[in-house]
Tab-separated table of C-alpha atoms in Angstrom:
chain	number	residue	atom	x	y	z
R	1	TYR	CA	-13.519	-33.055	-89.505
R	2	GLN	CA	-12.098	-29.665	-88.744
R	3	PHE	CA	-13.673	-26.251	-88.360
R	4	ALA	CA	-12.537	-22.857	-87.108
R	5	VAL	CA	-14.173	-20.188	-85.000
R	6	ALA	CA	-12.843	-16.655	-85.272
R	7	ILE	CA	-13.275	-14.048	-82.561
R	8	GLN	CA	-12.950	-10.549	-83.934
R	9	GLU	CA	-12.782	-7.143	-82.305
R	10	PRO	CA	-15.556	-4.695	-83.165
R	11	LYS	CA	-14.564	-2.161	-85.829
R	12	GLN	CA	-15.651	0.713	-83.605
R	13	LEU	CA	-14.905	0.430	-79.903
R	14	ASP	CA	-17.321	1.680	-77.239
R	15	PHE	CA	-16.496	5.021	-75.702
R	16	PHE	CA	-15.434	4.787	-72.015
R	17	LYS	CA	-15.858	1.014	-71.869
R	18	GLU	CA	-13.095	-1.337	-70.875
R	19	HIS	CA	-11.466	-3.009	-73.871
R	20	VAL	CA	-11.787	-6.802	-73.949
R	21	GLY	CA	-9.753	-8.303	-76.762
R	22	PRO	CA	-10.388	-11.534	-78.664
R	23	ASP	CA	-7.388	-13.203	-77.016
R	24	LEU	CA	-8.905	-12.685	-73.569
R	25	VAL	CA	-12.298	-13.991	-74.746
R	26	ALA	CA	-10.675	-17.116	-76.225
R	27	GLN	CA	-8.541	-17.651	-73.108
R	28	GLN	CA	-11.586	-17.366	-70.836
R	29	PHE	CA	-13.593	-19.732	-73.078
R	30	PHE	CA	-10.864	-22.366	-72.846
R	31	GLN	CA	-10.540	-21.938	-69.086
R	32	ILE	CA	-14.303	-22.389	-68.606
R	33	LEU	CA	-14.484	-25.343	-71.013
R	34	LYS	CA	-11.622	-27.086	-69.217
R	35	ALA	CA	-13.158	-26.396	-65.789
R	36	THR	CA	-16.553	-27.832	-66.809
R	37	THR	CA	-14.934	-31.202	-67.530
R	38	SER	CA	-13.024	-31.330	-64.256
R	39	GLU	CA	-14.185	-33.496	-61.380
R	40	ASN	CA	-12.801	-30.773	-59.092
R	41	HIS	CA	-15.913	-28.612	-58.640
R	42	GLN	CA	-13.941	-25.824	-56.951
R	43	GLU	CA	-12.103	-25.207	-60.229
R	44	LEU	CA	-15.342	-24.328	-62.019
R	45	GLU	CA	-16.623	-22.295	-59.054
R	46	ALA	CA	-13.418	-20.219	-59.123
R	47	VAL	CA	-13.758	-19.471	-62.841
R	48	VAL	CA	-17.561	-18.994	-62.831
R	49	PRO	CA	-18.715	-17.852	-59.375
R	50	ASP	CA	-22.394	-17.285	-60.294
R	51	PRO	CA	-24.379	-20.571	-59.960
R	52	ALA	CA	-26.789	-19.708	-62.804
R	53	TYR	CA	-23.920	-19.018	-65.214
R	54	ARG	CA	-22.142	-22.141	-63.979
R	55	LYS	CA	-25.187	-24.258	-64.863
R	56	ALA	CA	-25.445	-22.564	-68.269
R	57	PHE	CA	-21.782	-23.244	-69.060
R	58	LEU	CA	-22.089	-26.846	-67.881
R	59	THR	CA	-25.120	-27.394	-70.109
R	60	LEU	CA	-23.491	-25.757	-73.134
R	61	SER	CA	-20.256	-27.723	-72.601
R	62	ARG	CA	-22.215	-30.949	-72.274
R	63	ASN	CA	-23.915	-30.210	-75.581
R	64	LEU	CA	-20.485	-29.816	-77.218
R	65	ALA	CA	-19.133	-33.076	-75.777
R	66	PRO	CA	-19.542	-36.197	-77.925
R	67	THR	CA	-21.818	-39.045	-76.862
R	68	GLY	CA	-19.522	-41.691	-78.330
R	69	LYS	CA	-22.157	-42.878	-80.794
R	70	LYS	CA	-21.029	-40.846	-83.819
R	71	PHE	CA	-17.593	-39.712	-82.649
R	72	GLU	CA	-15.551	-40.123	-79.485
R	73	THR	CA	-13.389	-36.998	-79.231
R	74	ILE	CA	-13.502	-33.302	-80.067
R	75	GLU	CA	-10.461	-31.086	-79.586
R	76	PHE	CA	-10.392	-27.307	-79.160
R	77	ARG	CA	-7.152	-25.398	-79.621
R	78	VAL	CA	-5.903	-21.880	-80.116
R	79	PRO	CA	-3.798	-21.269	-83.234
R	80	ALA	CA	-1.299	-19.244	-81.183
R	81	GLY	CA	-0.397	-22.306	-79.121
R	82	GLY	CA	-1.296	-23.372	-75.650
R	83	SER	CA	-2.595	-26.744	-74.629
R	84	PRO	CA	-5.783	-27.976	-76.330
R	85	VAL	CA	-8.978	-28.849	-74.484
R	86	VAL	CA	-10.220	-32.321	-75.399
R	87	LEU	CA	-13.816	-33.383	-74.820
R	88	THR	CA	-14.681	-37.082	-74.877
R	89	SER	CA	-17.794	-39.055	-74.051
R	90	GLY	CA	-16.181	-39.488	-70.615
R	91	ALA	CA	-16.205	-35.704	-70.198
R	92	ARG	CA	-19.896	-35.719	-71.094
R	93	THR	CA	-20.489	-38.274	-68.322
R	94	ILE	CA	-18.610	-36.076	-65.816
R	95	ILE	CA	-20.624	-33.008	-66.843
R	96	ASN	CA	-23.919	-34.935	-66.582
R	97	HIS	CA	-22.933	-36.135	-63.106
R	98	THR	CA	-22.055	-32.578	-62.061
R	99	LEU	CA	-25.361	-31.229	-63.392
R	100	LYS	CA	-27.407	-33.905	-61.604
R	101	ASN	CA	-25.609	-33.427	-58.282
R	102	ARG	CA	-25.950	-29.643	-58.338
R	103	GLN	CA	-29.698	-29.464	-58.873
R	104	PRO	CA	-31.541	-28.038	-55.875
R	105	LYS	CA	-34.178	-30.187	-54.242
R	106	THR	CA	-37.696	-28.864	-54.791
R	107	GLY	CA	-41.084	-29.953	-53.535
R	108	ALA	CA	-41.512	-32.038	-56.680
R	109	ASP	CA	-38.167	-33.723	-56.060
R	110	SER	CA	-39.157	-34.812	-52.576
R	111	ALA	CA	-42.154	-36.650	-54.043
R	112	GLN	CA	-39.795	-38.776	-56.087
R	113	GLU	CA	-36.061	-38.589	-55.416
R	114	ASN	CA	-35.090	-40.578	-58.508
R	115	PRO	CA	-35.944	-38.662	-61.647
R	116	GLU	CA	-37.549	-40.449	-64.573
R	117	GLU	CA	-36.104	-40.152	-68.058
R	118	HIS	CA	-38.385	-39.951	-71.079
R	119	VAL	CA	-37.214	-40.074	-74.693
R	120	GLY	CA	-39.413	-38.459	-77.309
R	121	ILE	CA	-39.756	-35.633	-79.801
R	122	LEU	CA	-39.660	-32.107	-78.373
R	123	ARG	CA	-42.644	-30.425	-80.035
R	124	ALA	CA	-43.034	-27.122	-78.190
R	125	VAL	CA	-41.230	-24.849	-75.756
R	126	HIS	CA	-43.076	-22.104	-73.885
R	127	LEU	CA	-40.428	-20.395	-71.758
R	128	ASP	CA	-42.753	-17.539	-70.748
R	129	SER	CA	-45.414	-20.019	-69.601
R	130	ASP	CA	-42.725	-22.258	-68.069
R	131	TYR	CA	-43.404	-25.573	-69.839
R	132	LEU	CA	-42.492	-27.776	-72.785
R	133	ILE	CA	-44.332	-30.480	-74.716
R	134	LEU	CA	-42.598	-33.798	-75.307
R	135	VAL	CA	-44.305	-36.402	-77.518
R	136	VAL	CA	-43.617	-39.919	-76.224
R	137	ASP	CA	-45.231	-42.858	-78.051
R	138	ASP	CA	-47.595	-40.462	-79.878
R	139	LYS	CA	-48.819	-38.992	-76.571
R	140	PRO	CA	-48.031	-35.387	-75.540
R	141	LEU	CA	-46.353	-34.979	-72.173
R	142	ARG	CA	-46.466	-31.505	-70.594
R	143	VAL	CA	-43.371	-30.847	-68.501
R	144	GLU	CA	-43.495	-27.790	-66.232
R	145	GLY	CA	-40.905	-25.850	-64.296
R	146	LEU	CA	-38.351	-24.807	-66.911
R	147	LYS	CA	-37.404	-21.898	-64.632
R	148	ASP	CA	-34.390	-20.156	-66.126
R	149	GLU	CA	-33.534	-22.635	-68.873
R	150	MET	CA	-31.970	-20.947	-71.855
R	151	ASP	CA	-33.774	-20.722	-75.173
R	152	ASP	CA	-30.350	-21.044	-76.855
R	153	VAL	CA	-30.040	-24.534	-75.373
R	154	ILE	CA	-33.598	-25.852	-75.729
R	155	GLY	CA	-34.682	-23.993	-78.894
R	156	PRO	CA	-32.479	-25.937	-81.344
R	157	MET	CA	-33.856	-29.206	-79.943
R	158	VAL	CA	-37.439	-28.559	-81.127
R	159	ASN	CA	-38.685	-31.311	-83.463
R	160	LYS	CA	-35.731	-33.505	-82.522
R	161	LYS	CA	-35.417	-36.634	-80.410
R	162	VAL	CA	-34.471	-35.668	-76.851
R	163	LYS	CA	-34.079	-37.236	-73.439
R	164	VAL	CA	-35.847	-35.298	-70.683
R	165	SER	CA	-35.228	-35.937	-67.004
R	166	ILE	CA	-38.308	-35.214	-64.881
R	167	THR	CA	-39.898	-35.784	-61.504
R	168	ARG	CA	-43.607	-36.211	-60.714
R	169	ASP	CA	-45.421	-34.403	-57.964
R	170	PRO	CA	-48.220	-36.005	-55.907
R	171	LYS	CA	-50.809	-34.642	-58.383
R	172	GLY	CA	-49.076	-36.455	-61.269
R	173	ARG	CA	-47.649	-33.329	-62.908
R	174	PHE	CA	-44.233	-33.617	-64.547
R	175	HIS	CA	-41.461	-31.247	-63.442
R	176	PHE	CA	-38.374	-30.470	-65.503
R	177	ARG	CA	-34.875	-31.473	-64.362
R	178	ASP	CA	-32.733	-31.654	-67.528
R	179	ILE	CA	-32.830	-32.101	-71.304
R	180	GLU	CA	-30.331	-33.271	-73.904
R	181	LEU	CA	-30.393	-34.476	-77.490
R	182	GLU	CA	-30.771	-38.222	-77.918
R	183	GLU	CA	-28.608	-39.635	-80.688
């Protein structure tokens, strides 16, 4: 399979704003994508200093990386040359490891250090109310604590099979850690 993504300049530029051309956007995208798959965490921190953006880019890159079940490799390249960025299921494993190791410990995490993973159908997302509903074995599971998860990441997963990583607090409530599509 092959597909192309075009980055185009706006027809009318903003007055007094700094011009950012498509080449710079593409170059930065490739630099971030490459850094997310590196085991050298300082590389990603140098390219994306803000921790919230770093987590967002890691999650988005992970969602691009193949699981190995349907295909093993995806390659990104710029038509003008330069070295391609290749994502494999191994890169997905590295990104997952990075995401798990960078999650801050919360009160819910101290109740159970090893998160549980539940596979089910994501039926609802309520970002404003800070929870999602996962249906596992025909039973709804309310998972709280989405915090600053992005609708662009979770939204397309609604009504699809997902794997959700959670912890339980002493009262038995489920707290969100991570989510990804289950193939």
